């Protein structure tokens, strides 16, 4: 179901939504978003409301970028959930060439790319009028070895008319680039301003959790949007895909040690980056929701961490995928799962955890002042 025309708010408050990367664990975030959408519909008295009607700016990395793009296009969360369950086996199609599978990528990108074209539209660009909210996607520019957060903000420096205008890039290609997980999918080549760049999964940057970067792009004058900040003027909502400690594999004749180490290092980078971005948001904002960062810092709920006026109201919804964390939300029976990013068989497990997070962590009261 697509949204009715964008419902303009008649206040000066801004609402931002950021979604982490995490492969098929993205269904965890989808279930939290489903509860969010349902409660907003009930609270605001609008049975047809979708999240792009409520949020002004939506951002995502990797699988979070897929979700963010679908939301920004006006899709209801039910449709995104259906996409995950119906499309997973087409996205993760094994590379039939054994040598290529080991050297380049485990999966062929053809099915993934075909699905993105079908769902997002082959001709839909970043500057398309189909987008019902501003959109930010995060990827790694492997050609320059730098993070590349790209936004649909028409005022942004690199969105001005010309051959280097990012708004002219096909949306499906940007999403594909943001989700080009190393070892799983090959890099995505995008031609910009007469030069071809290679892009990889945004999780390879420190922005797997794009919440702080989203705030920066929404409020810093350099990004040419300059929305006013303050705990009563800006709401920043961050949704994770589950975090868990990563143990680097020990050498074994049964495993490809290099591939295993790289894969686990990527997961470790994702977890550490997400945690640091979360911590920064809690320090600078007024945190109203979020599980403890760690035993030392705690949750930092309430005022900004340094005692300065908070720059935004902040809510974080995520799950710690350890026995302790899962037990806290009634999901201890799933503690033995490896939570692999491409484990299709575990989709129902990821979904159950997401529903538990939605049930135990989300409260529409966290949005008080922005309803």
Tab-separated table of C-alpha atoms in Angstrom:
chain	number	residue	atom	x	y	z
A	1	UNK	CA	0.000	0.000	0.000
A	2	UNK	CA	1.450	3.379	-0.991
A	3	UNK	CA	0.959	6.532	0.997
A	4	UNK	CA	-1.568	9.195	0.233
A	5	UNK	CA	0.105	12.546	-0.634
A	6	UNK	CA	2.628	13.605	1.981
A	7	UNK	CA	0.925	14.990	5.072
A	8	UNK	CA	2.606	18.300	5.790
A	9	UNK	CA	3.069	19.116	9.458
A	10	UNK	CA	2.024	22.575	10.575
A	11	UNK	CA	4.682	22.884	13.247
A	12	UNK	CA	8.398	23.637	13.089
A	13	UNK	CA	9.407	20.329	14.648
A	14	UNK	CA	11.459	17.808	12.714
A	15	UNK	CA	11.345	14.039	13.030
A	16	UNK	CA	14.294	11.884	11.928
A	17	UNK	CA	14.521	8.096	11.578
A	18	UNK	CA	17.758	6.091	11.232
A	19	UNK	CA	18.011	2.329	10.598
A	20	UNK	CA	21.133	0.200	11.113
A	21	UNK	CA	22.601	-2.322	8.703
A	22	UNK	CA	22.558	-6.021	9.528
A	23	UNK	CA	21.624	-8.252	6.588
A	24	UNK	CA	18.549	-10.396	7.132
A	25	UNK	CA	18.491	-9.236	10.742
A	26	UNK	CA	16.842	-6.199	9.194
A	27	UNK	CA	13.545	-7.994	9.817
A	28	UNK	CA	14.156	-7.268	13.512
A	29	UNK	CA	14.045	-3.546	12.732
A	30	UNK	CA	11.006	-4.065	10.497
A	31	UNK	CA	9.011	-5.496	13.413
A	32	UNK	CA	9.875	-2.499	15.597
A	33	UNK	CA	8.837	-0.187	12.767
A	34	UNK	CA	5.587	-2.123	12.356
A	35	UNK	CA	4.703	-1.454	15.985
A	36	UNK	CA	5.721	2.183	15.559
A	37	UNK	CA	3.512	2.602	12.487
A	38	UNK	CA	0.565	0.874	14.164
A	39	UNK	CA	0.781	3.009	17.304
A	40	UNK	CA	1.133	6.223	15.306
A	41	UNK	CA	-1.953	5.331	13.276
A	42	UNK	CA	-3.942	4.768	16.443
A	43	UNK	CA	-2.604	7.813	18.298
A	44	UNK	CA	-2.972	10.237	15.393
A	45	UNK	CA	-6.300	8.800	14.260
A	46	UNK	CA	-5.129	8.026	10.726
A	47	UNK	CA	-5.588	4.404	9.637
A	48	UNK	CA	-3.686	4.969	6.375
A	49	UNK	CA	-0.642	6.698	7.857
A	50	UNK	CA	2.765	5.351	6.817
A	51	UNK	CA	6.061	6.323	8.403
A	52	UNK	CA	7.003	8.723	5.596
A	53	UNK	CA	3.934	10.726	6.636
A	54	UNK	CA	5.420	11.196	10.104
A	55	UNK	CA	9.190	11.377	9.580
A	56	UNK	CA	10.753	14.244	7.637
A	57	UNK	CA	14.123	12.579	7.023
A	58	UNK	CA	14.848	8.825	6.884
A	59	UNK	CA	18.318	7.251	6.724
A	60	UNK	CA	19.713	3.752	6.476
A	61	UNK	CA	22.866	1.733	5.936
A	62	UNK	CA	22.978	-1.557	4.012
A	63	UNK	CA	19.787	-3.498	4.826
A	64	UNK	CA	18.717	-0.388	6.729
A	65	UNK	CA	19.116	1.489	3.457
A	66	UNK	CA	16.708	-0.903	1.763
A	67	UNK	CA	14.152	-0.322	4.513
A	68	UNK	CA	14.723	3.440	4.583
A	69	UNK	CA	14.253	3.724	0.821
A	70	UNK	CA	11.052	1.694	0.857
A	71	UNK	CA	9.702	3.823	3.704
A	72	UNK	CA	10.649	7.058	1.972
A	73	UNK	CA	8.800	5.883	-1.133
A	74	UNK	CA	5.659	5.600	0.983
A	75	UNK	CA	5.523	1.839	1.495
A	76	UNK	CA	3.688	0.476	4.519
A	77	UNK	CA	5.755	-1.674	6.876
A	78	UNK	CA	3.592	-4.735	6.117
A	79	UNK	CA	4.771	-4.567	2.511
A	80	UNK	CA	8.410	-4.309	3.559
A	81	UNK	CA	8.003	-7.321	5.834
A	82	UNK	CA	6.529	-9.279	2.933
A	83	UNK	CA	9.448	-8.228	0.738
A	84	UNK	CA	11.963	-9.706	3.197
A	85	UNK	CA	10.241	-13.062	3.493
A	86	UNK	CA	9.351	-13.446	-0.177
A	87	UNK	CA	12.597	-12.121	-1.644
A	88	UNK	CA	15.373	-13.513	0.560
A	89	UNK	CA	15.937	-16.630	-1.538
A	90	UNK	CA	16.174	-14.536	-4.714
A	91	UNK	CA	18.614	-12.087	-3.138
A	92	UNK	CA	20.953	-14.743	-1.765
A	93	UNK	CA	21.574	-16.842	-4.875
A	94	UNK	CA	24.767	-18.869	-4.584
A	95	UNK	CA	27.521	-18.046	-7.055
A	96	UNK	CA	27.769	-21.260	-9.086
A	97	UNK	CA	31.431	-20.737	-9.936
A	98	UNK	CA	33.372	-22.280	-6.996
A	99	UNK	CA	36.534	-20.280	-7.665
A	100	UNK	CA	34.648	-17.014	-8.105
A	101	UNK	CA	32.667	-17.796	-4.949
A	102	UNK	CA	35.871	-18.026	-2.906
A	103	UNK	CA	37.756	-15.139	-4.511
A	104	UNK	CA	35.017	-12.621	-5.240
A	105	UNK	CA	31.580	-13.140	-3.699
A	106	UNK	CA	29.446	-15.895	-2.226
A	107	UNK	CA	26.314	-14.707	-4.037
A	108	UNK	CA	25.464	-13.561	-7.534
A	109	UNK	CA	24.056	-10.018	-7.626
A	110	UNK	CA	21.638	-10.559	-10.540
A	111	UNK	CA	18.591	-11.563	-8.507
A	112	UNK	CA	19.193	-8.815	-5.948
A	113	UNK	CA	19.504	-6.159	-8.640
A	114	UNK	CA	16.409	-7.379	-10.471
A	115	UNK	CA	14.347	-7.178	-7.277
A	116	UNK	CA	15.561	-3.669	-6.497
A	117	UNK	CA	14.591	-2.511	-9.984
A	118	UNK	CA	11.150	-4.065	-9.635
A	119	UNK	CA	10.429	-2.683	-6.167
A	120	UNK	CA	12.065	0.745	-6.434
A	121	UNK	CA	11.672	1.316	-10.167
A	122	UNK	CA	14.413	1.133	-12.798
A	123	UNK	CA	14.065	4.819	-13.643
A	124	UNK	CA	13.552	6.151	-10.112
A	125	UNK	CA	16.452	8.423	-9.155
A	126	UNK	CA	17.611	9.880	-5.852
A	127	UNK	CA	15.957	13.134	-6.874
A	128	UNK	CA	12.636	11.504	-7.769
A	129	UNK	CA	9.389	13.158	-6.773
A	130	UNK	CA	8.211	9.719	-5.642
A	131	UNK	CA	10.157	10.169	-2.398
A	132	UNK	CA	7.804	11.395	0.303
A	133	UNK	CA	10.527	12.259	2.815
A	134	UNK	CA	14.164	13.207	2.572
A	135	UNK	CA	16.393	10.140	2.256
A	136	UNK	CA	20.000	9.474	3.244
A	137	UNK	CA	21.946	6.322	2.321
A	138	UNK	CA	25.407	5.341	3.553
A	139	UNK	CA	27.986	3.420	1.550
A	140	UNK	CA	31.764	3.114	1.284
A	141	UNK	CA	33.436	4.655	-1.746
A	142	UNK	CA	36.013	1.915	-2.248
A	143	UNK	CA	37.764	3.947	-4.952
A	144	UNK	CA	38.616	6.731	-2.508
A	145	UNK	CA	38.393	4.618	0.677
A	146	UNK	CA	35.976	7.053	2.308
A	147	UNK	CA	32.436	6.985	3.726
A	148	UNK	CA	29.855	8.274	1.267
A	149	UNK	CA	26.596	9.412	2.853
A	150	UNK	CA	24.370	10.570	0.010
A	151	UNK	CA	21.191	12.582	0.527
A	152	UNK	CA	18.166	13.569	-1.529
A	153	UNK	CA	18.356	17.103	-0.102
A	154	UNK	CA	18.055	19.227	-3.278
A	155	UNK	CA	20.113	22.022	-1.702
A	156	UNK	CA	23.152	19.824	-0.950
A	157	UNK	CA	26.445	20.796	-2.597
A	158	UNK	CA	26.710	17.706	-4.799
A	159	UNK	CA	23.034	17.745	-5.739
A	160	UNK	CA	23.250	20.838	-7.905
A	161	UNK	CA	22.596	20.596	-11.643
A	162	UNK	CA	25.562	19.230	-13.575
A	163	UNK	CA	27.276	15.989	-14.535
A	164	UNK	CA	28.220	15.271	-10.901
A	165	UNK	CA	24.682	15.694	-9.551
A	166	UNK	CA	23.920	12.783	-7.219
A	167	UNK	CA	20.185	13.283	-7.661
A	168	UNK	CA	20.457	11.775	-11.151
A	169	UNK	CA	21.793	8.414	-9.899
A	170	UNK	CA	19.288	5.531	-10.065
A	171	UNK	CA	17.962	4.832	-6.591
A	172	UNK	CA	18.176	1.052	-6.979
A	173	UNK	CA	21.895	1.368	-7.731
A	174	UNK	CA	22.584	3.403	-4.590
A	175	UNK	CA	20.704	0.881	-2.464
A	176	UNK	CA	22.591	-1.976	-4.109
A	177	UNK	CA	25.892	-0.192	-3.356
A	178	UNK	CA	24.977	0.435	0.273
A	179	UNK	CA	24.265	-3.295	0.712
A	180	UNK	CA	27.299	-4.671	-1.168
A	181	UNK	CA	28.548	-6.691	1.801
A	182	UNK	CA	32.139	-7.910	1.343
A	183	UNK	CA	32.476	-11.625	0.553
A	184	UNK	CA	28.708	-11.804	0.019
A	185	UNK	CA	28.224	-9.482	-2.982
A	186	UNK	CA	30.577	-7.795	-5.454
A	187	UNK	CA	31.123	-4.051	-5.318
A	188	UNK	CA	28.741	-1.809	-7.253
A	189	UNK	CA	30.173	0.428	-9.985
A	190	UNK	CA	28.528	3.850	-10.334
A	191	UNK	CA	29.498	6.454	-12.918
A	192	UNK	CA	29.602	10.008	-11.569
A	193	UNK	CA	30.894	13.008	-13.463
A	194	UNK	CA	32.674	11.031	-16.150
A	195	UNK	CA	34.417	8.685	-13.720
A	196	UNK	CA	33.420	5.240	-12.469
A	197	UNK	CA	33.651	4.593	-8.730
A	198	UNK	CA	33.341	1.299	-6.881
A	199	UNK	CA	31.104	1.243	-3.827
A	200	UNK	CA	30.750	-1.263	-1.003
A	201	UNK	CA	28.533	-1.842	2.001
A	202	UNK	CA	28.153	1.164	4.284
A	203	UNK	CA	28.775	-1.137	7.252
A	204	UNK	CA	32.474	-0.982	6.311
A	205	UNK	CA	32.464	2.621	7.518
A	206	UNK	CA	31.848	3.770	11.084
A	207	UNK	CA	28.281	4.613	10.055
A	208	UNK	CA	26.519	1.253	10.199
A	209	UNK	CA	24.307	3.118	12.653
A	210	UNK	CA	23.653	6.321	10.667
A	211	UNK	CA	21.820	8.227	13.407
A	212	UNK	CA	24.498	10.801	14.263
A	213	UNK	CA	25.341	11.433	10.613
A	214	UNK	CA	21.639	11.931	9.908
A	215	UNK	CA	21.463	14.548	12.662
A	216	UNK	CA	24.522	16.296	11.233
A	217	UNK	CA	23.117	16.363	7.708
A	218	UNK	CA	19.796	17.679	8.970
A	219	UNK	CA	21.175	20.443	11.181
A	220	UNK	CA	24.683	21.570	10.159
A	221	UNK	CA	24.591	24.621	7.849
A	222	UNK	CA	27.344	23.073	5.697
A	223	UNK	CA	24.861	20.446	4.519
A	224	UNK	CA	22.513	23.238	3.389
A	225	UNK	CA	19.445	22.192	5.334
A	226	UNK	CA	20.048	23.766	8.729
A	227	UNK	CA	17.016	22.543	10.624
A	228	UNK	CA	16.817	24.036	14.135
A	229	UNK	CA	17.817	21.681	16.923
A	230	UNK	CA	16.767	21.297	20.546
A	231	UNK	CA	15.034	18.603	22.582
A	232	UNK	CA	11.655	20.213	21.902
A	233	UNK	CA	12.257	20.784	18.185
A	234	UNK	CA	13.935	17.649	16.836
A	235	UNK	CA	13.182	13.955	17.412
A	236	UNK	CA	15.828	11.402	16.405
A	237	UNK	CA	14.702	7.760	16.387
A	238	UNK	CA	17.278	5.008	15.850
A	239	UNK	CA	16.361	1.378	15.155
A	240	UNK	CA	18.973	-1.390	15.318
A	241	UNK	CA	19.171	-4.909	13.935
A	242	UNK	CA	20.617	-6.573	17.028
A	243	UNK	CA	24.111	-6.448	18.484
A	244	UNK	CA	26.241	-9.273	19.805
A	245	UNK	CA	29.881	-9.831	20.748
A	246	UNK	CA	31.970	-11.307	17.948
A	247	UNK	CA	34.624	-13.949	18.573
A	248	UNK	CA	37.304	-14.080	15.888
A	249	UNK	CA	37.528	-17.624	14.547
A	250	UNK	CA	40.446	-19.797	15.592
A	251	UNK	CA	42.514	-21.480	12.845
A	252	UNK	CA	40.956	-24.713	11.627
A	253	UNK	CA	41.468	-26.984	8.645
A	254	UNK	CA	37.683	-27.068	8.276
A	255	UNK	CA	37.308	-23.361	7.611
A	256	UNK	CA	38.661	-20.720	5.262
A	257	UNK	CA	40.464	-18.788	7.974
A	258	UNK	CA	40.942	-15.636	5.914
A	259	UNK	CA	37.289	-15.471	4.868
A	260	UNK	CA	36.086	-16.275	8.392
A	261	UNK	CA	38.316	-13.617	9.939
A	262	UNK	CA	37.284	-10.951	7.423
A	263	UNK	CA	33.612	-11.767	7.893
A	264	UNK	CA	33.818	-11.635	11.653
A	265	UNK	CA	35.925	-8.484	11.556
A	266	UNK	CA	33.182	-6.814	9.522
A	267	UNK	CA	30.584	-7.872	12.090
A	268	UNK	CA	32.823	-6.535	14.853
A	269	UNK	CA	33.195	-3.223	13.006
A	270	UNK	CA	29.438	-2.994	12.572
A	271	UNK	CA	28.801	-3.625	16.271
A	272	UNK	CA	31.486	-1.230	17.504
A	273	UNK	CA	30.498	1.512	15.079
A	274	UNK	CA	26.819	1.230	15.962
A	275	UNK	CA	27.577	1.384	19.680
A	276	UNK	CA	29.767	4.477	19.327
A	277	UNK	CA	27.177	6.313	17.231
A	278	UNK	CA	24.519	5.375	19.782
A	279	UNK	CA	26.695	6.670	22.624
A	280	UNK	CA	27.319	9.962	20.817
A	281	UNK	CA	23.581	10.449	20.318
A	282	UNK	CA	22.875	9.817	24.000
A	283	UNK	CA	25.590	12.265	25.048
A	284	UNK	CA	24.314	15.063	22.812
A	285	UNK	CA	20.583	14.375	23.079
A	286	UNK	CA	17.887	13.809	25.669
A	287	UNK	CA	17.639	10.023	25.650
A	288	UNK	CA	14.154	8.693	26.375
A	289	UNK	CA	14.666	5.053	25.322
A	290	UNK	CA	17.488	2.583	24.807
A	291	UNK	CA	19.047	-0.445	26.472
A	292	UNK	CA	22.283	0.190	28.430
A	293	UNK	CA	25.343	0.887	26.279
A	294	UNK	CA	27.453	-1.194	28.650
A	295	UNK	CA	27.846	-1.890	32.374
A	296	UNK	CA	30.015	1.190	32.898
A	297	UNK	CA	28.080	3.874	31.012
A	298	UNK	CA	24.552	2.549	31.487
A	299	UNK	CA	21.694	3.996	29.482
A	300	UNK	CA	22.375	7.733	29.882
A	301	UNK	CA	18.661	8.389	29.980
A	302	UNK	CA	17.571	11.930	30.633
A	303	UNK	CA	19.661	15.040	30.058
A	304	UNK	CA	22.629	15.262	27.711
A	305	UNK	CA	25.729	13.496	29.006
A	306	UNK	CA	27.908	16.591	29.544
A	307	UNK	CA	25.189	18.664	31.143
A	308	UNK	CA	24.782	20.878	28.071
A	309	UNK	CA	21.373	21.651	26.567
A	310	UNK	CA	20.324	18.581	24.549
A	311	UNK	CA	20.326	19.009	20.780
A	312	UNK	CA	17.438	16.604	20.186
A	313	UNK	CA	15.174	14.047	21.816
A	314	UNK	CA	16.592	10.593	21.178
A	315	UNK	CA	15.115	7.088	21.237
A	316	UNK	CA	17.022	3.892	20.409
A	317	UNK	CA	15.400	0.479	19.890
A	318	UNK	CA	17.677	-2.526	19.601
A	319	UNK	CA	18.368	-5.980	21.049
A	320	UNK	CA	21.507	-7.369	22.637
A	321	UNK	CA	21.807	-10.817	21.082
A	322	UNK	CA	23.401	-12.485	24.096
A	323	UNK	CA	21.811	-14.846	26.588
A	324	UNK	CA	21.387	-12.009	29.064
A	325	UNK	CA	19.989	-9.598	26.492
A	326	UNK	CA	17.633	-12.118	24.937
A	327	UNK	CA	16.433	-13.306	28.333
A	328	UNK	CA	15.496	-9.723	29.203
A	329	UNK	CA	12.960	-9.683	26.350
A	330	UNK	CA	11.739	-13.255	26.793
A	331	UNK	CA	13.797	-14.752	23.954
A	332	UNK	CA	16.434	-16.762	25.826
A	333	UNK	CA	15.606	-19.856	23.759
A	334	UNK	CA	17.240	-18.185	20.729
A	335	UNK	CA	20.597	-17.630	22.428
A	336	UNK	CA	22.255	-20.501	20.553
A	337	UNK	CA	21.660	-18.882	17.151
A	338	UNK	CA	24.753	-17.579	15.327
A	339	UNK	CA	22.754	-14.627	13.942
A	340	UNK	CA	24.454	-14.762	10.535
A	341	UNK	CA	23.550	-11.884	8.236
A	342	UNK	CA	22.605	-14.211	5.361
A	343	UNK	CA	20.870	-17.012	7.306
A	344	UNK	CA	17.516	-17.342	5.547
A	345	UNK	CA	16.419	-20.189	7.835
A	346	UNK	CA	16.725	-17.856	10.842
A	347	UNK	CA	14.352	-15.189	9.488
A	348	UNK	CA	11.537	-16.369	11.829
A	349	UNK	CA	13.974	-16.144	14.759
A	350	UNK	CA	15.012	-12.599	13.847
A	351	UNK	CA	11.346	-11.697	13.434
A	352	UNK	CA	10.395	-13.104	16.840
A	353	UNK	CA	13.176	-11.108	18.493
A	354	UNK	CA	12.025	-7.966	16.690
A	355	UNK	CA	8.477	-8.464	17.904
A	356	UNK	CA	9.771	-8.920	21.449
A	357	UNK	CA	11.775	-5.685	21.215
A	358	UNK	CA	8.694	-3.877	19.915
A	359	UNK	CA	6.572	-5.273	22.734
A	360	UNK	CA	9.008	-4.638	25.589
A	361	UNK	CA	10.975	-1.562	24.473
A	362	UNK	CA	8.769	0.623	22.290
A	363	UNK	CA	6.291	3.060	23.793
A	364	UNK	CA	4.522	5.763	21.795
A	365	UNK	CA	4.943	7.978	24.871
A	366	UNK	CA	8.607	8.301	23.872
A	367	UNK	CA	7.355	10.560	21.069
A	368	UNK	CA	5.551	12.939	23.439
A	369	UNK	CA	5.925	16.491	22.203
A	370	UNK	CA	6.123	15.291	18.597
A	371	UNK	CA	2.622	13.853	18.169
